[in-house]
Amino acid sequence: MLELSSVYRAVEILRRGGLVAFPTETVYGLGADAENELAVRQVFAVKGRPSAHPLIVHLGTPDRLDAWVRDVPRPARVLARTFWPGPLTLVLPRSARASDAVTGGQETVAVRVPDHPVAIELLKAFGGGLAAPSANRFGRVSPTTAAHVRSDLGGDVELVLDGGPCQVGVESTIVDLSSGVPRLLRPGGVPKEALERTLGEPLAIASGDDVRAPGLLPSHYAPKAGVRLATRSNVDERVRALLEEGRAKVAVLGPVGTIAPPGAKLFLLPEDPAGQARALYGELRQIDTEGFDVIVAVLPPETGLGLAVRDRLTRAAH
Ligand code: TXA
Ligand code: MG
């Protein structure tokens, strides 16, 4: 159990410019005081992340939005009211409070209010915004437990607040509302359908060459093992081809009911897309731990959280 005293210690570390890893409902974040440029630069150093890649500012309550954003258009208010706290990030025109260090020099800032009791307690006690990327090394799978964070970042982070396993398991959905047309930059914890219902219009999908969001880079979210995409009906064929190529350690990752041919080890995910999202990163890490060199992954349907799971697997396969 998390002690209240660790939240106080976290606040003390953040106030003097240190880094704290904390749980959110999506994945663990590596947090720094968003108004302390040196602290923010330290986040990039620890992650090994290029500094032009912007960070999400995490807020304790929705009413803090106006401090970080210049103009809050009506659709942003509606989405914030409906989905915060929750796994939705909004990209909006930045206020002077959002420094170049946080935004990567862009005129927009990404903000969200996470839905996790420890994150909220921490953000409220801290008072300001926390700039936080996922608490993994750049380009690797995001951490969904405190143990994942420790194994990735080790001694480079002063404190890891343990809030148990993340309930959503994939990163937040990112919507760009900084221009007239709402655009989906990254599918995530809030289904696209739910956003479209609330907005009353379809969401445009960001083009693949939008370099402002490294989460959109094809090679992002990759385990060490190579990933090959499959459907439930062609798993067998895919695995046999790999075994014939001489691949010794082949893993199959798919929903309950998936069948792996002899010679491959099966890693099962729950049947429903939300369950798959929750379990996905943990399973990918387990497969890496066991030293597999290739994963044959069964893609879920594109609906609900299935879209985010497909997106991460597809990027991992690149
Ligand atoms: O669920 C999440 O979003 C997690 C937790 C910790 O909140 N955070 C997370 O952060 O996934 P990160 O840094 O791994 O991914 C943030 C994404 C990046 O793809 C980044 O490029 C994009 O947000 N982003 C941040 N600011 C942006 C901006 N101003 N314009 C466009 N994209 C932006
Ligand atoms: Mg990340």
XYZ file of C-alpha atoms and ligand atoms in Angstrom:
352
model
C 0.000 0.000 0.000
C 1.111 3.509 -0.754
C 1.840 5.609 2.321
C 0.730 9.217 2.466
C 4.298 10.083 3.503
C 5.579 8.928 0.060
C 3.333 11.495 -1.627
C 4.823 14.201 0.612
C 8.306 12.960 -0.220
C 7.411 13.049 -3.908
C 6.239 16.655 -3.636
C 9.452 17.616 -1.865
C 11.551 15.967 -4.629
C 9.513 17.672 -7.388
C 9.799 21.111 -5.711
C 13.584 20.890 -5.782
C 13.596 19.860 -9.449
C 13.884 16.080 -9.050
C 11.994 13.362 -10.936
C 9.280 11.086 -9.593
C 7.634 8.173 -11.376
C 3.918 7.908 -10.626
C 0.994 5.674 -11.610
C -1.821 6.824 -13.874
C -4.780 4.802 -15.146
C -3.022 4.366 -18.523
C 0.703 3.763 -17.894
C 3.280 5.000 -15.351
C 4.621 8.514 -15.964
C 8.034 10.022 -15.290
C 7.102 13.372 -13.760
C 8.890 16.700 -13.384
C 7.683 20.161 -12.382
C 6.410 21.428 -15.745
C 7.455 24.981 -14.836
C 11.065 24.036 -14.038
C 12.981 23.875 -17.324
C 16.013 22.140 -15.849
C 13.813 19.433 -14.357
C 12.024 18.974 -17.675
C 15.356 18.660 -19.496
C 16.331 15.967 -17.012
C 13.277 13.938 -18.097
C 14.558 13.918 -21.677
C 18.027 12.915 -20.487
C 16.764 10.011 -18.372
C 14.427 8.723 -21.097
C 17.004 9.156 -23.834
C 14.333 11.061 -25.739
C 15.079 13.715 -28.406
C 14.305 17.145 -26.906
C 12.102 18.289 -29.783
C 9.515 15.706 -28.719
C 6.857 17.438 -26.590
C 5.565 16.197 -23.222
C 2.050 15.979 -21.780
C 1.312 18.329 -18.843
C -0.698 16.486 -16.167
C -3.126 18.519 -14.054
C -4.930 17.666 -10.808
C -8.269 19.243 -11.766
C -9.944 20.292 -15.049
C -10.154 23.950 -13.944
C -6.335 24.185 -14.203
C -6.709 23.942 -17.997
C -7.036 27.708 -18.442
C -3.661 28.329 -16.800
C -1.853 26.322 -19.513
C -3.930 27.075 -22.582
C -4.436 30.412 -24.355
C -7.827 29.836 -25.963
C -9.994 26.943 -24.929
C -12.383 26.276 -27.818
C -15.850 24.971 -27.015
C -15.221 21.355 -28.172
C -12.254 21.203 -25.772
C -14.499 22.255 -22.871
C -17.032 19.612 -23.837
C -14.421 16.835 -24.103
C -12.763 17.902 -20.825
C -16.111 17.958 -19.027
C -17.044 14.541 -20.378
C -13.773 12.611 -20.154
C -11.672 14.172 -17.352
C -10.333 12.795 -15.177
C -9.537 10.113 -17.724
C -7.296 8.765 -20.512
C -7.725 11.709 -22.895
C -5.028 14.255 -23.835
C -5.985 17.520 -25.523
C -3.564 19.490 -27.714
C -4.369 23.221 -27.541
C -2.722 26.628 -28.085
C -0.253 27.126 -25.234
C -0.210 29.929 -22.666
C 3.052 31.560 -21.547
C 3.238 29.039 -18.695
C 4.028 26.231 -21.146
C 7.736 26.574 -21.947
C 9.599 25.480 -25.071
C 11.163 22.714 -22.973
C 7.721 21.150 -22.470
C 6.239 21.808 -25.913
C 9.358 21.123 -27.953
C 9.173 24.729 -29.141
C 5.671 24.356 -30.598
C 2.835 26.824 -30.110
C 0.625 24.067 -28.712
C 0.630 22.205 -25.403
C -0.764 18.750 -24.558
C -2.727 18.507 -21.282
C -4.633 15.862 -19.375
C -6.161 15.108 -15.956
C -5.329 11.481 -15.087
C -7.837 9.230 -13.354
C -5.796 7.505 -10.678
C -6.102 8.191 -6.941
C -2.330 8.382 -6.399
C -1.795 10.674 -9.414
C -4.595 12.970 -8.289
C -3.350 13.057 -4.701
C 0.154 13.842 -5.925
C -1.002 16.548 -8.366
C -3.229 18.198 -5.782
C -0.496 18.178 -3.126
C 2.053 19.497 -5.632
C -0.296 22.176 -6.907
C 1.310 22.761 -10.328
C 1.451 20.772 -13.547
C 3.641 17.704 -13.998
C 5.301 17.195 -17.363
C 5.404 13.435 -17.770
C 6.113 11.016 -20.594
C 5.672 7.295 -20.069
C 8.350 6.131 -17.595
C 10.284 3.897 -20.015
C 13.421 4.379 -22.081
C 12.699 6.001 -25.450
C 11.137 3.693 -28.019
C 10.422 0.839 -25.633
C 7.185 -0.562 -24.239
C 5.436 1.640 -21.652
C 5.449 0.471 -18.005
C 2.177 -0.643 -16.422
C 3.562 -1.589 -12.994
C 6.034 0.030 -10.594
C 8.338 -2.979 -11.110
C 8.452 -2.250 -14.876
C 9.573 1.322 -14.103
C 12.303 0.170 -11.733
C 13.615 -2.379 -14.202
C 13.722 0.258 -17.004
C 14.957 3.354 -15.199
C 16.641 1.872 -12.118
C 18.604 4.426 -10.132
C 17.878 7.257 -12.592
C 14.611 8.089 -10.860
C 14.636 9.145 -7.213
C 11.239 7.766 -6.265
C 8.695 5.418 -7.853
C 5.218 5.754 -6.344
C 3.562 2.342 -6.461
C -0.133 2.516 -7.321
C -0.517 -1.084 -8.465
C -1.069 -2.255 -12.048
C -2.559 0.319 -14.464
C -6.226 -0.335 -15.188
C -6.321 0.936 -18.800
C -2.877 -0.344 -19.810
C -2.325 1.669 -23.012
C -1.569 5.391 -23.255
C -4.154 8.165 -23.449
C -6.005 9.066 -26.627
C -4.569 12.317 -28.039
C -6.877 14.782 -29.801
C -5.557 17.939 -31.453
C -8.042 20.800 -31.083
C -5.580 23.566 -31.889
C -6.925 24.078 -35.405
C -10.529 24.179 -36.593
C -10.780 20.443 -37.254
C -10.471 17.978 -34.328
C -7.824 15.393 -35.215
C -6.978 12.075 -33.609
C -3.191 12.010 -33.119
C -3.012 8.740 -31.180
C -5.734 6.185 -30.389
C -5.717 5.248 -26.696
C -7.755 4.725 -23.546
C -10.836 6.683 -24.656
C -12.440 4.989 -27.683
C -12.672 7.077 -30.859
C -16.400 6.263 -31.079
C -17.033 7.838 -27.645
C -15.232 11.034 -28.694
C -17.155 11.261 -31.956
C -20.450 10.760 -30.149
C -19.618 13.597 -27.755
C -18.283 15.917 -30.462
C -21.156 15.114 -32.796
C -18.729 14.826 -35.716
C -16.178 12.372 -37.086
C -12.545 12.735 -35.972
C -9.959 13.279 -38.667
C -6.995 10.923 -38.381
C -3.557 12.561 -38.312
C -1.382 11.706 -41.281
C 1.512 9.352 -40.632
C 4.140 11.986 -41.426
C 3.110 14.228 -38.514
C 6.528 14.242 -36.846
C 5.344 16.355 -33.918
C 4.066 13.302 -32.102
C 6.823 10.702 -31.693
C 4.119 8.354 -30.443
C 3.217 8.299 -34.128
C 6.664 7.146 -35.212
C 6.328 3.729 -36.840
C 9.008 2.114 -34.674
C 7.539 3.261 -31.356
C 6.214 0.951 -28.624
C 8.461 -1.928 -29.653
C 9.503 -4.939 -27.602
C 12.971 -6.410 -28.269
C 11.492 -9.342 -30.164
C 10.349 -8.742 -33.736
C 6.566 -8.559 -34.165
C 4.626 -10.176 -37.052
C 0.925 -9.412 -37.436
C -1.624 -12.167 -37.871
C -5.297 -12.982 -37.810
C -6.718 -15.846 -35.811
C -7.004 -17.941 -38.948
C -3.467 -17.480 -40.310
C -1.456 -17.849 -37.053
C -0.619 -21.421 -37.866
C 0.738 -20.589 -41.308
C 2.739 -17.592 -40.000
C 4.350 -19.624 -37.221
C 5.232 -22.563 -39.459
C 6.894 -20.214 -41.954
C 9.015 -18.684 -39.177
C 10.004 -22.078 -37.800
C 10.988 -23.174 -41.306
C 13.116 -20.024 -41.646
C 14.976 -21.381 -38.634
C 13.595 -19.018 -35.999
C 14.057 -20.952 -32.784
C 12.006 -19.017 -30.271
C 8.583 -18.061 -31.579
C 5.852 -16.638 -29.307
C 2.187 -16.359 -30.239
C 0.185 -13.538 -28.624
C -3.558 -13.627 -29.082
C -6.950 -13.726 -27.384
C -8.312 -16.750 -25.557
C -9.119 -19.357 -28.180
C -5.986 -18.694 -30.252
C -4.188 -21.913 -31.106
C -0.413 -22.093 -31.519
C 1.192 -24.905 -33.528
C 3.859 -27.088 -31.874
C 7.202 -25.334 -31.551
C 5.716 -21.992 -30.537
C 4.733 -20.818 -27.049
C 1.295 -19.307 -26.567
C 0.736 -16.088 -24.554
C -2.967 -15.509 -24.073
C -4.754 -12.175 -23.761
C -8.340 -11.712 -22.575
C -11.144 -11.914 -25.132
C -12.379 -8.307 -24.839
C -10.322 -5.413 -26.294
C -10.258 -3.522 -22.962
C -8.802 -6.597 -21.277
C -6.282 -6.931 -24.092
C -5.213 -3.301 -23.637
C -4.756 -3.855 -19.900
C -2.588 -6.954 -20.372
C -0.716 -6.052 -23.588
C 2.471 -4.352 -22.346
C 2.968 -6.783 -19.460
C 2.785 -9.716 -21.879
C 5.203 -8.075 -24.334
C 7.674 -7.565 -21.475
C 7.229 -11.171 -20.320
C 7.932 -12.401 -23.858
C 11.127 -10.319 -23.920
C 12.135 -11.618 -20.490
C 11.802 -15.177 -21.750
C 14.079 -14.340 -24.684
C 11.809 -14.923 -27.679
C 13.103 -13.531 -30.958
C 9.790 -13.167 -32.743
C 6.150 -12.664 -31.749
C 3.214 -13.571 -33.965
C 0.447 -11.248 -32.718
C -3.256 -11.598 -33.489
C -4.855 -8.194 -34.172
C -8.166 -7.374 -32.450
C -11.034 -5.662 -34.315
C -10.789 -1.887 -34.818
C -13.606 -1.007 -32.438
C -13.335 0.426 -28.912
C -9.934 -0.144 -27.286
C -9.155 -2.568 -30.112
C -8.048 0.434 -32.190
C -5.325 1.345 -29.656
C -4.162 -2.275 -29.314
C -3.948 -2.626 -33.114
C -2.072 0.674 -33.333
C 0.583 -0.375 -30.793
C 1.047 -3.830 -32.330
C 1.246 -2.384 -35.826
C 3.910 0.131 -34.763
C 5.797 -2.594 -32.920
C 5.742 -4.665 -36.109
C 7.367 -1.924 -38.153
O -1.286 7.997 -21.139
C -0.417 8.811 -21.422
O -0.595 9.713 -22.262
C 0.931 8.674 -20.700
C 0.690 8.953 -19.203
C 1.972 8.989 -18.427
O -0.039 10.142 -19.058
N 1.883 9.567 -21.244
C 2.460 9.385 -22.453
O 3.430 10.318 -22.732
O 2.155 8.498 -23.210
P 4.459 10.152 -23.928
O 5.397 11.307 -23.766
O 5.050 8.791 -23.918
O 3.587 10.408 -25.178
C 3.009 11.689 -25.344
C 2.640 11.933 -26.766
C 3.831 11.976 -27.668
O 3.550 11.208 -28.815
C 3.943 13.449 -27.982
O 4.542 13.711 -29.208
C 2.512 13.910 -27.949
O 2.017 13.232 -26.842
N 2.440 15.348 -27.739
C 2.773 16.040 -26.638
N 2.625 17.369 -26.837
C 2.171 17.521 -28.095
C 1.837 18.644 -28.903
N 1.932 19.892 -28.447
N 1.417 18.419 -30.168
C 1.314 17.153 -30.639
N 1.634 16.052 -29.931
C 2.052 16.236 -28.681
Mg 5.844 6.958 -24.391
